[in-house]
Amino acid sequence: MMRFSSWASWLVTAYVGIVLAATNITSGIMEVDLVFPRNETYAPTSSLPVVFAIKNPELLPLLSNSITFTAHAWENLERFPIAATYDLRWRNFSSSDPYFVYYTFAGFETEDVWWLTWSFGWTGCTEESLSHKKVNYSDYSTSLTFTTKTSGQAIDLVAGTESDNCPADSGVAIEVASTLDVPIGVNNWEGGDTCAVLADSTPAATPCEVKIDAVAASSIAASIAHNACRATQVVGCDDDESVAARLAVGVVTILAAAFGSLGFLF
């Protein structure tokens, strides 16, 4: 598997255009949702997108966090899984809300049942924990199954997220009550100068509310194609956005077959 995480910063600038180098937001509810795929049956494909949505993304830098996921073929759990980890700590976030983190993977060309597991890990702090030079780590893990079958629906991010029928556990919400300055020498802290003080209660996530509209879906396809051209110099590609959009399907197929995965931010 090959990851192209270094392209994420380019994508934020080129396709969103507004980058927040820093944020003054110190409280609110941040939510991470798996929005695609869902527990559905899809036609076998050479490139399957896995899309996460982040609500209130400006709070992410306070939580020193990452997303990890794996996909196993249910009929062959010993097969090497399709997997990725995405570190979100140092990303600049656009004004887009929700903010999409997405990946495209090869390996779903056959009929099978797939078991996709994912987790989101984050770090919080309290005055007491910081007095002991410590922070508090938490994580949320869940899973779903989906099927690839010849009679299944074609991959379509817009149609695939229209329904309000999706598992409630496909997301996790975290409420940041305030922040504290992190002193020098705190163990296992890999974030910035401040950390999040979490609220005592845990709000309910609402993953079914997230929809991928045609504009977002087109941007995802165009950005994948654009970056694929930049990375491989495929004949016929150039850096023009309109060309990237026209080549989206073909280039994604070529790159997925060659490298296995592409990861980007929107």
Coordinates of C-alpha atoms in Angstrom, one line a residue:
M1 CA 0.0 0.0 0.0
M2 CA 1.3 3.5 -0.8
R3 CA 0.0 6.7 0.8
F4 CA 0.2 10.1 -0.6
S5 CA -0.4 12.1 2.6
S6 CA 2.1 14.8 1.6
W7 CA -0.4 15.9 -1.1
A8 CA -3.0 16.9 1.5
S9 CA -1.7 20.4 2.1
W10 CA -1.7 21.1 -1.7
L11 CA -5.3 19.9 -2.0
V12 CA -6.5 22.2 0.8
T13 CA -5.0 25.2 -1.0
A14 CA -5.9 24.2 -4.6
Y15 CA -9.5 23.0 -4.2
V16 CA -10.7 24.9 -1.2
G17 CA -8.6 28.1 -1.4
I18 CA -9.1 29.2 2.2
V19 CA -6.6 27.9 4.8
L20 CA -6.8 28.6 8.5
A21 CA -3.3 28.7 9.8
A22 CA -4.5 29.0 13.4
T23 CA -7.7 29.0 15.3
N24 CA -9.1 30.9 18.3
I25 CA -11.9 28.4 18.8
T26 CA -11.5 26.9 22.3
S27 CA -14.9 25.1 22.9
G28 CA -17.6 23.3 21.0
I29 CA -18.6 19.9 19.7
M30 CA -16.4 18.2 17.2
E31 CA -17.6 15.1 15.4
V32 CA -16.0 12.4 13.2
D33 CA -18.3 10.3 11.0
L34 CA -17.7 7.5 8.5
V35 CA -20.1 8.5 5.7
F36 CA -19.1 6.2 2.9
P37 CA -19.3 3.2 2.4
R38 CA -22.4 2.2 4.3
N39 CA -23.9 -1.2 5.1
E40 CA -25.0 -1.7 1.5
T41 CA -24.2 -3.8 -1.5
Y42 CA -22.0 -2.3 -4.2
A43 CA -20.8 -3.4 -7.6
P44 CA -17.2 -4.7 -7.5
T45 CA -14.9 -1.8 -8.2
S46 CA -11.2 -1.1 -8.9
S47 CA -11.3 2.0 -6.7
L48 CA -13.5 2.3 -3.6
P49 CA -13.5 5.6 -1.7
V50 CA -13.6 5.6 2.1
V51 CA -14.9 9.0 3.2
F52 CA -14.9 10.5 6.7
A53 CA -16.6 13.8 7.6
I54 CA -15.4 16.1 10.4
K55 CA -17.9 18.6 11.9
N56 CA -16.4 21.7 13.6
P57 CA -12.9 20.7 12.3
E58 CA -11.2 23.8 13.8
L59 CA -11.2 22.0 17.2
L60 CA -9.1 19.1 15.8
P61 CA -5.6 20.6 16.6
L62 CA -6.6 20.7 20.3
L63 CA -7.1 17.0 20.4
S64 CA -3.9 15.6 19.0
N65 CA -5.7 13.0 17.0
S66 CA -5.7 10.3 14.2
I67 CA -8.1 8.1 12.2
T68 CA -7.2 4.4 11.7
F69 CA -9.1 1.9 9.6
T70 CA -8.9 -1.6 8.1
A71 CA -11.0 -3.6 5.7
H72 CA -10.9 -7.4 5.7
A73 CA -12.4 -9.8 3.2
W74 CA -14.9 -11.7 5.4
E75 CA -14.3 -15.0 3.5
N76 CA -10.6 -14.7 4.0
L77 CA -9.7 -12.9 7.2
E78 CA -6.1 -14.1 7.0
R79 CA -5.6 -12.1 3.8
F80 CA -3.5 -9.0 4.4
P81 CA -6.0 -6.2 5.2
I82 CA -6.5 -3.0 3.4
A83 CA -5.5 -0.4 6.0
A84 CA -4.5 3.2 6.6
T85 CA -3.8 5.7 9.4
Y86 CA -4.2 9.4 9.0
D87 CA -2.6 11.8 11.4
L88 CA -4.7 14.9 11.6
R89 CA -2.7 16.9 14.2
W90 CA -0.8 19.3 11.9
R91 CA -3.2 19.9 9.1
N92 CA -4.5 23.3 8.2
F93 CA -8.3 23.3 8.0
S94 CA -10.4 25.1 5.5
S95 CA -13.7 26.9 6.3
S96 CA -15.5 23.8 4.9
D97 CA -17.8 22.3 7.5
P98 CA -18.1 19.4 7.4
Y99 CA -14.5 18.8 6.4
F100 CA -13.9 15.6 4.3
V101 CA -11.0 13.2 4.8
Y102 CA -11.0 10.5 2.1
Y103 CA -9.1 7.7 0.7
T104 CA -9.4 5.6 -2.5
F105 CA -8.4 1.9 -2.4
A106 CA -8.0 -0.9 -4.9
G107 CA -8.7 -4.5 -4.0
F108 CA -12.5 -4.6 -4.2
E109 CA -12.8 -6.1 -7.7
T110 CA -14.3 -9.4 -6.5
E111 CA -17.6 -10.4 -4.9
D112 CA -17.2 -10.6 -1.2
V113 CA -18.4 -9.4 2.2
W114 CA -16.1 -6.8 3.7
W115 CA -15.6 -6.0 7.4
L116 CA -14.5 -2.4 7.8
T117 CA -13.3 -1.3 11.3
W118 CA -12.2 2.2 12.2
S119 CA -11.1 4.1 15.2
F120 CA -10.6 7.7 16.2
G121 CA -8.1 8.5 18.9
W122 CA -7.8 11.8 20.8
T123 CA -6.1 13.3 23.8
G124 CA -7.5 15.6 26.5
C125 CA -6.2 17.1 29.7
T126 CA -7.1 18.4 33.1
E127 CA -5.3 20.6 35.6
E128 CA -4.6 17.5 37.7
S129 CA -3.3 15.5 34.8
L130 CA -1.0 18.3 33.7
S131 CA 0.3 18.7 37.3
H132 CA 1.5 15.1 37.0
K133 CA 3.0 15.8 33.5
K134 CA 0.4 13.6 31.9
V135 CA -2.5 13.8 29.4
N136 CA -5.5 11.5 29.0
Y137 CA -5.9 9.4 25.8
S138 CA -9.2 8.1 24.6
D139 CA -10.4 6.3 21.5
Y140 CA -13.6 5.2 19.8
S141 CA -13.8 2.1 17.7
T142 CA -16.6 0.7 15.6
S143 CA -17.2 -1.4 12.5
L144 CA -19.6 -2.2 9.7
T145 CA -19.9 -4.7 6.9
F146 CA -20.6 -4.1 3.2
T147 CA -20.9 -6.3 0.2
T148 CA -19.5 -6.2 -3.3
K149 CA -21.7 -8.1 -5.7
T150 CA -22.3 -7.9 -9.5
S151 CA -25.9 -6.9 -8.9
G152 CA -25.0 -4.2 -6.4
Q153 CA -25.3 -0.4 -6.9
A154 CA -22.6 1.5 -8.6
I155 CA -20.3 3.6 -6.5
D156 CA -22.0 7.0 -6.2
L157 CA -21.1 9.3 -3.3
V158 CA -24.1 11.6 -3.8
A159 CA -26.7 8.8 -4.0
G160 CA -24.9 6.8 -1.4
T161 CA -25.2 9.4 1.3
E162 CA -28.8 10.6 0.6
S163 CA -30.5 8.2 2.8
D164 CA -31.0 9.0 6.5
N165 CA -30.9 5.2 7.2
C166 CA -27.4 4.6 8.6
P167 CA -26.0 3.1 11.8
A168 CA -25.9 5.6 14.7
D169 CA -22.6 4.2 15.8
S170 CA -20.9 5.3 12.6
G171 CA -19.7 8.5 14.3
V172 CA -18.3 9.9 17.5
A173 CA -18.8 13.3 19.0
I174 CA -16.5 15.0 21.5
E175 CA -17.3 18.2 23.4
V176 CA -14.4 20.5 24.2
A177 CA -15.3 22.6 27.2
S178 CA -12.2 24.8 27.4
T179 CA -8.4 24.6 26.9
L180 CA -5.3 24.6 29.0
D181 CA -1.7 25.6 28.3
V182 CA 0.5 22.6 28.1
P183 CA 3.7 23.0 30.2
I184 CA 7.1 21.7 29.0
G185 CA 7.8 18.1 29.8
V186 CA 4.3 16.6 29.6
N187 CA 4.6 12.9 28.8
N188 CA 3.2 11.5 25.5
W189 CA 1.9 14.9 24.4
E190 CA 2.4 15.4 20.6
G191 CA 0.1 18.3 20.1
G192 CA 0.6 22.1 20.2
D193 CA 0.8 24.6 23.0
T194 CA -2.7 24.0 24.3
C195 CA -4.8 20.9 25.0
A196 CA -8.5 20.3 25.2
V197 CA -10.4 20.0 28.5
L198 CA -13.3 17.7 27.7
A199 CA -16.9 18.1 29.0
D200 CA -18.1 15.5 31.4
S201 CA -21.0 14.4 29.2
T202 CA -20.7 12.8 25.8
P203 CA -23.0 14.2 23.1
A204 CA -24.7 11.9 20.6
A205 CA -23.2 11.7 17.1
T206 CA -25.5 12.3 14.1
P207 CA -23.6 10.7 11.2
C208 CA -26.7 10.4 9.0
E209 CA -27.0 14.2 8.7
V210 CA -23.9 14.4 6.6
K211 CA -24.6 14.4 2.8
I212 CA -22.1 14.6 0.0
D213 CA -23.5 16.8 -2.7
A214 CA -22.6 17.0 -6.3
V215 CA -20.1 19.8 -5.8
A216 CA -18.2 18.0 -3.1
A217 CA -18.3 14.7 -5.0
S218 CA -16.9 16.4 -8.1
S219 CA -14.2 18.0 -6.1
I220 CA -13.2 14.7 -4.6
A221 CA -13.0 13.1 -8.0
A222 CA -11.1 16.0 -9.5
S223 CA -8.6 16.2 -6.7
I224 CA -7.8 12.5 -6.9
A225 CA -7.2 12.8 -10.7
H226 CA -5.2 16.0 -10.4
N227 CA -2.9 14.6 -7.8
A228 CA -2.6 11.3 -9.6
C229 CA -1.3 13.2 -12.7
R230 CA 1.2 15.1 -10.6
A231 CA 2.5 12.0 -9.0
T232 CA 2.8 9.7 -12.0
Q233 CA 3.0 12.0 -15.1
V234 CA 0.4 9.9 -16.8
V235 CA 0.4 10.6 -20.5
G236 CA -2.4 13.1 -21.3
C237 CA -2.6 14.6 -17.8
D238 CA -1.7 18.2 -16.9
D239 CA -2.3 20.4 -13.9
D240 CA -5.4 22.1 -15.3
E241 CA -8.4 21.5 -13.0
S242 CA -10.8 20.9 -15.9
V243 CA -8.6 18.3 -17.4
A244 CA -8.2 16.6 -14.0
A245 CA -12.0 16.5 -13.6
R246 CA -12.4 14.9 -17.1
L247 CA -9.8 12.3 -16.3
A248 CA -11.1 11.5 -12.8
V249 CA -12.4 8.0 -13.5
G250 CA -9.7 6.8 -15.7
V251 CA -6.8 8.0 -13.6
V252 CA -8.2 6.8 -10.4
T253 CA -8.6 3.4 -11.9
I254 CA -5.0 3.4 -13.1
L255 CA -3.5 4.6 -9.8
A256 CA -5.6 2.4 -7.7
A257 CA -4.5 -0.6 -9.6
A258 CA -0.9 0.5 -9.4
F259 CA -0.6 1.7 -5.8
G260 CA -3.6 0.5 -3.8
S261 CA -4.6 3.7 -2.0
L262 CA -4.8 7.4 -2.3
G263 CA -5.5 9.7 0.7
F264 CA -6.6 13.3 0.5
L265 CA -8.4 16.1 2.4
F266 CA -11.1 18.4 1.2

